[in-house]
Structure formats: structure tokens, C-alpha cells
JSON list of C-alpha atoms in Angstrom, two decimals:
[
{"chain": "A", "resi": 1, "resn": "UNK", "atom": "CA", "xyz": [27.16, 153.47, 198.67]},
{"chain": "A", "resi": 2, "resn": "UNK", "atom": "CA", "xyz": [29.62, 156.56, 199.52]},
{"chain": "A", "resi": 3, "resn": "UNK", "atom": "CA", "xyz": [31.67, 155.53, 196.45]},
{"chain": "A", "resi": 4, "resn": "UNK", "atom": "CA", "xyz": [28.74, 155.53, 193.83]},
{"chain": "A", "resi": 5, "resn": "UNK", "atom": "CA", "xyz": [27.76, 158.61, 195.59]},
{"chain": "A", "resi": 6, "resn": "UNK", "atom": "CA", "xyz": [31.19, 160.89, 195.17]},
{"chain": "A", "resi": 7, "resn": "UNK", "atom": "CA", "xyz": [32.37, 159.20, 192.18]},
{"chain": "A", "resi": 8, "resn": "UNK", "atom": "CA", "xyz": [29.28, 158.72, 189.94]},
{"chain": "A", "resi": 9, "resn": "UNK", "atom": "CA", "xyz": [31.54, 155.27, 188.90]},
{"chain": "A", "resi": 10, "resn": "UNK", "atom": "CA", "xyz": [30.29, 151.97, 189.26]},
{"chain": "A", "resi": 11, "resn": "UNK", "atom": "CA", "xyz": [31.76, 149.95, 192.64]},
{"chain": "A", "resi": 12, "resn": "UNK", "atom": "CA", "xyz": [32.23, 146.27, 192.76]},
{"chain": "A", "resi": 13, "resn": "UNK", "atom": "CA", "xyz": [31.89, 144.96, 196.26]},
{"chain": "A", "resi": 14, "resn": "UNK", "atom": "CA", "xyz": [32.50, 141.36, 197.79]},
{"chain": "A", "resi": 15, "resn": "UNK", "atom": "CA", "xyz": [35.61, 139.01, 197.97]},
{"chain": "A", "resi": 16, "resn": "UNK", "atom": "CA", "xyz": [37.88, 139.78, 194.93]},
{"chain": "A", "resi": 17, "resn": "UNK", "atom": "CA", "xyz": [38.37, 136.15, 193.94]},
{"chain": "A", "resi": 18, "resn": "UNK", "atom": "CA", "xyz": [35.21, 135.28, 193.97]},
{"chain": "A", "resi": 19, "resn": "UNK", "atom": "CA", "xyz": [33.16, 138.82, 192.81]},
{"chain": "A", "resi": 20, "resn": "UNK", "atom": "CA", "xyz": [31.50, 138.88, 188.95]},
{"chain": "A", "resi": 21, "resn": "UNK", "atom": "CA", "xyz": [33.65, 141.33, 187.64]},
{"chain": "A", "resi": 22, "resn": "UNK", "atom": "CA", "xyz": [32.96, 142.21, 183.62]},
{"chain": "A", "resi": 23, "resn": "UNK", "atom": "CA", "xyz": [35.66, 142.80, 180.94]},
{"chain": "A", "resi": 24, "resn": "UNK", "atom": "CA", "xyz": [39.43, 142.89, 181.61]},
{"chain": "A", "resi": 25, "resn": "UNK", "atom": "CA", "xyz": [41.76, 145.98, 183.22]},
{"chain": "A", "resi": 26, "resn": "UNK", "atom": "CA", "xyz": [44.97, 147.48, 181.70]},
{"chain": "A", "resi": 27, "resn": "UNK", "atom": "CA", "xyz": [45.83, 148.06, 185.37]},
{"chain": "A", "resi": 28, "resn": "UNK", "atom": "CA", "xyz": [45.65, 146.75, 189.17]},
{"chain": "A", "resi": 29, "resn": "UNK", "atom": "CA", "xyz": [46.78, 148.01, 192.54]},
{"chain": "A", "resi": 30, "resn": "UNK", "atom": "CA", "xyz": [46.64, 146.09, 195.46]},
{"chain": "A", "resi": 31, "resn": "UNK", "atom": "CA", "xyz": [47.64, 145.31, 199.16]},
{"chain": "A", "resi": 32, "resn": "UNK", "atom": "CA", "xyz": [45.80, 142.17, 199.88]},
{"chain": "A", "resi": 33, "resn": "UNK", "atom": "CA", "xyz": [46.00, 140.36, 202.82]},
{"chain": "A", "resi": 34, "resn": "UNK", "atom": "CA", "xyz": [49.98, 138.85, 203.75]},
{"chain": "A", "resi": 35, "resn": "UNK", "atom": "CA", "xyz": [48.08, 135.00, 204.20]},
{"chain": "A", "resi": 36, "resn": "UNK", "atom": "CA", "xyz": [50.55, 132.99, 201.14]},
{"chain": "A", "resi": 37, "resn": "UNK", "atom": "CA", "xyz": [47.63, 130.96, 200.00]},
{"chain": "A", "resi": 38, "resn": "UNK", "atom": "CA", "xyz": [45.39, 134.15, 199.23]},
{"chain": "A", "resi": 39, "resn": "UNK", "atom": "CA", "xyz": [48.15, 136.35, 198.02]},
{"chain": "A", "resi": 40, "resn": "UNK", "atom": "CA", "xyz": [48.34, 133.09, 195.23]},
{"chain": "A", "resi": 41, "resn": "UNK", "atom": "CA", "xyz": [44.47, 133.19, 194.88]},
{"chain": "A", "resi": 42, "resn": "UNK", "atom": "CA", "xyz": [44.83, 137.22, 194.34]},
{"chain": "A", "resi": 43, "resn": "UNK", "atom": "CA", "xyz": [47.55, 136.93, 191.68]},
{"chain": "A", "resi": 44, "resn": "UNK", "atom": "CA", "xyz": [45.75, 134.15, 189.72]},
{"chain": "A", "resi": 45, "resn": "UNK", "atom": "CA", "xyz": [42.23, 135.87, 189.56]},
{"chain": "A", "resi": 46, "resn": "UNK", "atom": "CA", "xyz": [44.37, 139.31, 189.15]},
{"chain": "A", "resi": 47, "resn": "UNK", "atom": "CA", "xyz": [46.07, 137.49, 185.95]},
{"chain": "A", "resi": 48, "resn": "UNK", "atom": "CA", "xyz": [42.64, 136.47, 184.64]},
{"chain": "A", "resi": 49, "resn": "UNK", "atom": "CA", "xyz": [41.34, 140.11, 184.65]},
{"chain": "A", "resi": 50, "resn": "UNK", "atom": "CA", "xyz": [43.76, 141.91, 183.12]},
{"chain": "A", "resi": 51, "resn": "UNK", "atom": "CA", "xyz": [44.28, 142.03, 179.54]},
{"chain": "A", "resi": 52, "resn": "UNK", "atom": "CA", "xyz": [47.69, 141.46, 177.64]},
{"chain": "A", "resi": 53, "resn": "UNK", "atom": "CA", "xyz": [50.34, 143.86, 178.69]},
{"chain": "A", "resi": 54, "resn": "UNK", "atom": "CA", "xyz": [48.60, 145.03, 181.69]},
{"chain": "A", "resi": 55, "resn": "UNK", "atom": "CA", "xyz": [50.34, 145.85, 184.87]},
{"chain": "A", "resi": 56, "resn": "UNK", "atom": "CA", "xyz": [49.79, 144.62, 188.44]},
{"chain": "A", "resi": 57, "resn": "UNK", "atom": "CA", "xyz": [51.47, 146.41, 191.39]},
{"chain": "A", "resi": 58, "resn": "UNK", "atom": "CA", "xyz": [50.89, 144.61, 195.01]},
{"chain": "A", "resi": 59, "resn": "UNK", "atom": "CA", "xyz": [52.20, 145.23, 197.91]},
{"chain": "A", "resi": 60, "resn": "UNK", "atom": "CA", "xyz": [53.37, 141.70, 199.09]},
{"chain": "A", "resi": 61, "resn": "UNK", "atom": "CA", "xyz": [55.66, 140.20, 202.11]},
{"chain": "A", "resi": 62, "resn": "UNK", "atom": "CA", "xyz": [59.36, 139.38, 201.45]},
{"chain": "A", "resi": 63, "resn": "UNK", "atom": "CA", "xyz": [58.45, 135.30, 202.09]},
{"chain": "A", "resi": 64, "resn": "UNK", "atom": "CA", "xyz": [56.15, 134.96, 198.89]},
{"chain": "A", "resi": 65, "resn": "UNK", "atom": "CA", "xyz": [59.62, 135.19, 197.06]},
{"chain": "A", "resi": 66, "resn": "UNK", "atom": "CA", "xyz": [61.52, 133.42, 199.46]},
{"chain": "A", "resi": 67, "resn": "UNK", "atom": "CA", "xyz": [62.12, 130.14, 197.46]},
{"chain": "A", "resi": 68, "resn": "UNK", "atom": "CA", "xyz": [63.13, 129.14, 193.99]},
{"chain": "A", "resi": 69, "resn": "UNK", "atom": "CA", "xyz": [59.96, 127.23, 193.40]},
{"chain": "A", "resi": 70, "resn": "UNK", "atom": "CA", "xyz": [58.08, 130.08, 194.12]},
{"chain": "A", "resi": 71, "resn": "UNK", "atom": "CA", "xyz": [59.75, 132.30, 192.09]},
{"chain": "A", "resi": 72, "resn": "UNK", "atom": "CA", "xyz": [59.90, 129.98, 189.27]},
{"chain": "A", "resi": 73, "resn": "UNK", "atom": "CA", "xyz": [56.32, 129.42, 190.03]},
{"chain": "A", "resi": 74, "resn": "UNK", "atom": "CA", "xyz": [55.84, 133.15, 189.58]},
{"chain": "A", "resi": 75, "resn": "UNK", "atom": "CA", "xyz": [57.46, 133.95, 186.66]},
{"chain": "A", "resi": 76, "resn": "UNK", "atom": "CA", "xyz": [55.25, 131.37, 184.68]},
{"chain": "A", "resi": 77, "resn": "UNK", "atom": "CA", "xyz": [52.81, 134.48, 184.26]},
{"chain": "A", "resi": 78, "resn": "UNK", "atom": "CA", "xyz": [54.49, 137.79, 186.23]},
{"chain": "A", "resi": 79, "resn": "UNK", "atom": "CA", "xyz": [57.81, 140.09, 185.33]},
{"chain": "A", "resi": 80, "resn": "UNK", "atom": "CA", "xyz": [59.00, 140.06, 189.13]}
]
């Protein structure tokens, strides 16, 4: 409610992968939880929602890109 309040913008609340969230973003900026299987879930809804040539900055723990297969897995859809 403080958001709407001080911003006058509308505020989407609830889990991010799972939240109805209309039309696409040019940008996103996040530091979600370091738990590998929701980082994944994070980056594949993130991908969804943002339109072609948009740009996603996370903060994310070294091990995500620990292994070739994860990198590899990565770069399918991200410029790492």
C-alpha cells in the first residue's frame, strides 16, 4: 500500500514466478533468493517478460556458473 501511496505507480505483489504480470519490460533488476532451483525459475519467467533486447541484471552466487552445463545451459537465452 506505501508504494501506491508515494509513487502514484501501480505495484505488483506476490511470488514473481507465479504473479499475473501484463505486457513485457525493456529492463529487470534483481537479487532473488541464492536457492539454484529458484534462481533458474527467476531467469526463465524473467526471460518471458522482457521483450527483445531487454536487459536483466541479478545479483547471483558464484556456483550458478560453476559448471559447463550450466553455462552452456545459460547462454541458450542470456549474454553472461
Amino acid at each position: 500500500q506505501h508504494a501506491r501511496r508515494v509513487t502514484g505507480r501501480r505495484v505488483i505483489t506476490g511470488d514473481f514466478t507465479e504473479v499475473p504480470i501484463d505486457g513485457l519490460f525493456s529492463h529487470a533488476v534483481g537479487n532473488p533468493p541464492f536457492e539454484s532451483k529458484l534462481i533458474h525459475r527467476f531467469l526463465g519467467r524473467t526471460y518471458q517478460l522482457l521483450e527483445e533486447g531487454g536487459k536483466c541484471g541479478l545479483l547471483l552466487p558464484a556456483y550458478v556458473l560453476q559448471t559447463s552445463t550450466k553455462v552452456l545451459d545459460l547462454a541458450k537465452h542470456w549474454s553472461i
